mmCIF file of C-alpha atoms and ligand atoms in Angstrom:
data_model
loop_
_atom_site.group_PDB
_atom_site.id
_atom_site.type_symbol
_atom_site.label_atom_id
_atom_site.label_comp_id
_atom_site.label_asym_id
_atom_site.label_seq_id
_atom_site.Cartn_x
_atom_site.Cartn_y
_atom_site.Cartn_z
ATOM 1 C CA UNK A 94 -0.216 0.138 0.205
ATOM 2 C CA UNK A 95 1.351 3.449 -0.789
ATOM 3 C CA UNK A 96 1.068 6.660 1.462
ATOM 4 C CA UNK A 97 0.994 8.825 -1.422
ATOM 5 C CA UNK A 98 -2.356 10.393 -1.504
ATOM 6 C CA UNK A 99 -4.674 9.278 -4.521
ATOM 7 C CA UNK A 100 -4.349 12.009 -7.446
ATOM 8 C CA UNK A 101 -7.564 12.554 -9.581
ATOM 9 C CA UNK A 102 -7.468 10.765 -12.837
ATOM 10 C CA UNK A 103 -7.565 13.339 -15.730
ATOM 11 C CA UNK A 104 -9.286 13.533 -19.057
ATOM 12 C CA UNK A 105 -7.418 16.040 -21.056
ATOM 13 C CA UNK A 106 -8.768 18.069 -24.105
ATOM 14 C CA UNK A 107 -6.786 19.814 -26.855
ATOM 15 C CA UNK A 108 -7.102 23.531 -27.794
ATOM 16 C CA UNK A 109 -5.912 23.959 -31.173
ATOM 17 C CA UNK A 110 -5.924 27.478 -32.586
ATOM 18 C CA UNK A 111 -4.853 28.330 -36.422
ATOM 19 C CA UNK A 112 -5.316 31.496 -38.043
ATOM 20 C CA UNK A 113 -7.715 33.075 -35.346
ATOM 21 C CA UNK A 114 -9.819 29.959 -35.387
ATOM 22 C CA UNK A 115 -10.037 27.180 -32.563
ATOM 23 C CA UNK A 116 -10.688 23.456 -33.887
ATOM 24 C CA UNK A 117 -14.173 21.899 -32.366
ATOM 25 C CA UNK A 118 -14.948 18.230 -33.014
ATOM 26 C CA UNK A 119 -18.568 16.778 -32.789
ATOM 27 C CA UNK A 120 -19.110 13.696 -30.696
ATOM 28 C CA UNK A 121 -20.698 10.484 -31.913
ATOM 29 C CA UNK A 122 -21.207 9.078 -28.409
ATOM 30 C CA UNK A 123 -22.348 8.496 -25.684
ATOM 31 C CA UNK A 124 -26.195 8.969 -26.930
ATOM 32 C CA UNK A 125 -26.445 11.992 -24.426
ATOM 33 C CA UNK A 126 -23.429 13.718 -26.060
ATOM 34 C CA UNK A 127 -23.919 12.673 -29.748
ATOM 35 C CA UNK A 128 -23.848 15.485 -31.878
ATOM 36 C CA UNK A 129 -22.395 18.341 -29.354
ATOM 37 C CA UNK A 130 -19.258 19.701 -29.809
ATOM 38 C CA UNK A 131 -16.038 19.554 -27.687
ATOM 39 C CA UNK A 132 -12.347 20.237 -27.656
ATOM 40 C CA UNK A 133 -11.043 16.711 -28.667
ATOM 41 C CA UNK A 134 -9.208 14.316 -26.088
ATOM 42 C CA UNK A 135 -9.636 11.522 -23.730
ATOM 43 C CA UNK A 136 -8.911 9.650 -20.704
ATOM 44 C CA UNK A 137 -4.953 9.675 -19.423
ATOM 45 C CA UNK A 138 -4.047 6.164 -18.914
ATOM 46 C CA UNK A 139 -2.143 4.843 -15.764
ATOM 47 C CA UNK A 140 1.564 5.895 -15.825
ATOM 48 C CA UNK A 141 0.785 8.278 -18.709
ATOM 49 C CA UNK A 142 1.544 12.078 -18.441
ATOM 50 C CA UNK A 143 -0.959 14.440 -19.307
ATOM 51 C CA UNK A 144 1.069 15.963 -22.174
ATOM 52 C CA UNK A 145 1.729 12.433 -23.633
ATOM 53 C CA UNK A 146 -1.923 11.356 -23.200
ATOM 54 C CA UNK A 147 -3.043 14.331 -25.096
ATOM 55 C CA UNK A 148 -0.628 14.025 -27.934
ATOM 56 C CA UNK A 149 -1.810 10.246 -28.182
ATOM 57 C CA UNK A 150 -5.319 11.030 -28.084
ATOM 58 C CA UNK A 151 -5.143 13.776 -30.839
ATOM 59 C CA UNK A 152 -3.050 11.218 -33.018
ATOM 60 C CA UNK A 153 -5.702 8.700 -32.469
ATOM 61 C CA UNK A 154 -8.668 11.112 -32.826
ATOM 62 C CA UNK A 155 -7.530 13.445 -35.483
ATOM 63 C CA UNK A 156 -4.435 11.856 -37.081
ATOM 64 C CA UNK A 157 -2.029 14.975 -36.144
ATOM 65 C CA UNK A 158 1.089 15.317 -34.270
ATOM 66 C CA UNK A 159 0.863 18.037 -31.660
ATOM 67 C CA UNK A 160 2.912 19.576 -28.891
ATOM 68 C CA UNK A 161 1.218 19.929 -25.931
ATOM 69 C CA UNK A 162 1.379 23.280 -24.480
ATOM 70 C CA UNK A 163 -0.075 25.422 -21.104
ATOM 71 C CA UNK A 164 -3.152 24.867 -19.510
ATOM 72 C CA UNK A 165 -6.191 26.691 -20.408
ATOM 73 C CA UNK A 166 -9.324 27.531 -18.321
ATOM 74 C CA UNK A 167 -10.552 25.902 -15.118
ATOM 75 C CA UNK A 168 -10.540 22.232 -13.680
ATOM 76 C CA UNK A 169 -13.882 20.688 -14.492
ATOM 77 C CA UNK A 170 -14.804 17.949 -12.207
ATOM 78 C CA UNK A 171 -16.381 14.984 -14.170
ATOM 79 C CA UNK A 172 -17.079 12.542 -11.195
ATOM 80 C CA UNK A 173 -15.407 11.754 -7.727
ATOM 81 C CA UNK A 174 -11.676 11.289 -8.804
ATOM 82 C CA UNK A 175 -11.961 12.213 -12.358
ATOM 83 C CA UNK A 176 -11.253 15.857 -13.645
ATOM 84 C CA UNK A 177 -11.233 17.274 -17.204
ATOM 85 C CA UNK A 178 -8.642 19.882 -17.811
ATOM 86 C CA UNK A 179 -7.886 21.557 -21.182
ATOM 87 C CA UNK A 180 -4.468 22.248 -22.903
ATOM 88 C CA UNK A 181 -3.300 24.319 -25.609
ATOM 89 C CA UNK A 182 -1.976 21.881 -28.510
ATOM 90 C CA UNK A 183 0.312 23.259 -31.220
ATOM 91 C CA UNK A 184 0.061 21.546 -34.589
ATOM 92 C CA UNK A 185 3.255 20.135 -35.395
ATOM 93 C CA UNK A 186 2.437 17.649 -38.540
ATOM 94 C CA UNK A 187 -0.657 16.656 -40.255
ATOM 95 C CA UNK A 188 -4.016 18.141 -41.157
ATOM 96 C CA UNK A 189 -6.824 17.097 -38.597
ATOM 97 C CA UNK A 190 -9.218 14.835 -39.830
ATOM 98 C CA UNK A 191 -12.340 13.350 -37.963
ATOM 99 C CA UNK A 192 -11.254 9.750 -37.148
ATOM 100 C CA UNK A 193 -13.409 9.299 -33.890
ATOM 101 C CA UNK A 194 -15.879 12.284 -34.438
ATOM 102 C CA UNK A 195 -18.887 12.991 -36.665
ATOM 103 C CA UNK A 196 -17.037 15.912 -38.083
ATOM 104 C CA UNK A 197 -14.677 18.883 -37.175
ATOM 105 C CA UNK A 198 -14.928 22.620 -37.760
ATOM 106 C CA UNK A 199 -12.871 26.041 -37.110
ATOM 107 C CA UNK A 200 -14.790 28.428 -35.267
ATOM 108 C CA UNK A 201 -14.138 32.254 -34.647
ATOM 109 C CA UNK A 202 -15.195 33.906 -31.409
ATOM 110 C CA UNK A 203 -18.627 34.598 -32.755
ATOM 111 C CA UNK A 204 -19.151 30.896 -34.115
ATOM 112 C CA UNK A 205 -17.896 29.528 -30.820
ATOM 113 C CA UNK A 206 -20.949 31.093 -28.856
ATOM 114 C CA UNK A 207 -23.508 29.783 -31.402
ATOM 115 C CA UNK A 208 -22.143 26.016 -31.230
ATOM 116 C CA UNK A 209 -23.918 23.390 -28.943
ATOM 117 C CA UNK A 210 -20.641 22.647 -26.741
ATOM 118 C CA UNK A 211 -21.024 19.936 -24.403
ATOM 119 C CA UNK A 212 -21.798 21.327 -20.937
ATOM 120 C CA UNK A 213 -18.400 20.367 -19.535
ATOM 121 C CA UNK A 214 -16.183 22.449 -21.841
ATOM 122 C CA UNK A 215 -18.642 25.226 -21.545
ATOM 123 C CA UNK A 216 -16.625 26.177 -18.448
ATOM 124 C CA UNK A 217 -13.708 27.323 -20.644
ATOM 125 C CA UNK A 218 -15.592 29.705 -23.051
ATOM 126 C CA UNK A 219 -14.048 32.753 -21.457
ATOM 127 C CA UNK A 220 -10.267 31.846 -21.979
ATOM 128 C CA UNK A 221 -11.128 30.293 -25.301
ATOM 129 C CA UNK A 222 -13.041 33.718 -26.495
ATOM 130 C CA UNK A 223 -10.178 35.648 -25.028
ATOM 131 C CA UNK A 224 -7.597 33.768 -27.009
ATOM 132 C CA UNK A 225 -9.793 33.985 -30.220
ATOM 133 C CA UNK A 226 -10.247 37.792 -29.722
ATOM 134 C CA UNK A 227 -6.403 38.373 -29.096
ATOM 135 C CA UNK A 228 -5.628 36.330 -32.407
HETATM 136 N N1 9L3 B 501 -15.265 14.955 -22.128
HETATM 137 C C1 9L3 B 501 -15.669 15.835 -21.820
HETATM 138 N N2 9L3 B 501 -15.016 17.253 -22.751
HETATM 139 C C2 9L3 B 501 -14.015 16.717 -23.433
HETATM 140 C C3 9L3 B 501 -13.405 15.505 -23.669
HETATM 141 C C4 9L3 B 501 -12.376 15.324 -24.440
HETATM 142 C C5 9L3 B 501 -14.215 14.550 -22.933
HETATM 143 N N3 9L3 B 501 -13.628 17.939 -24.362
HETATM 144 C C6 9L3 B 501 -15.634 13.745 -21.157
HETATM 145 C C7 9L3 B 501 -16.693 12.881 -22.074
HETATM 146 C C8 9L3 B 501 -16.561 11.532 -21.534
HETATM 147 C C9 9L3 B 501 -15.158 11.801 -20.898
HETATM 148 O O1 9L3 B 501 -14.700 13.017 -20.612
HETATM 149 O O2 9L3 B 501 -17.718 11.509 -20.471
HETATM 150 C C10 9L3 B 501 -14.209 10.740 -21.483
HETATM 151 O O3 9L3 B 501 -13.887 11.353 -22.800
HETATM 152 P P1 9L3 B 501 -13.628 10.559 -24.304
HETATM 153 O O4 9L3 B 501 -12.563 9.495 -23.895
HETATM 154 O O5 9L3 B 501 -15.234 9.917 -24.263
HETATM 155 O O6 9L3 B 501 -13.341 11.461 -25.226
HETATM 156 MG MG1 MG B 502 -12.285 11.310 -26.804
#
């Protein structure tokens, strides 16, 4: 048994900005979230860093190589012991394609506000808007 306090498991999501726009991905599952838009990503595996997890998830979901950057926005509690965090992701190579999502879109600040985002990701709207307005 370990004396170390149990750390929250993390779900990581990537904010990819390009030319004044943010990449959003439309979920296909679970049924409650299908059709709604998110920052792509997924669960950090045991013994995996959040940075490596984000790179793995975006390679799996979008077929791109990214470099994980700084955190953006607040921690979003998903369930006891599970927290959702957004990170900036810089495109290193490849053009994003929807391997795991229904479709992808690049939104500006105004369009972001009109998208049906999953509830969890709405917590990041202020920072995402600030970034899009500054670009
Ligand atoms: N989730 C919410 N917002 C996001 C992401 C990437 C994930 N931007 C939630 C949806 C699922 C859980 O986290 O309940 C795990 O994500 P996934 O593995 O289904 O993508
Ligand atoms: Mg995912």
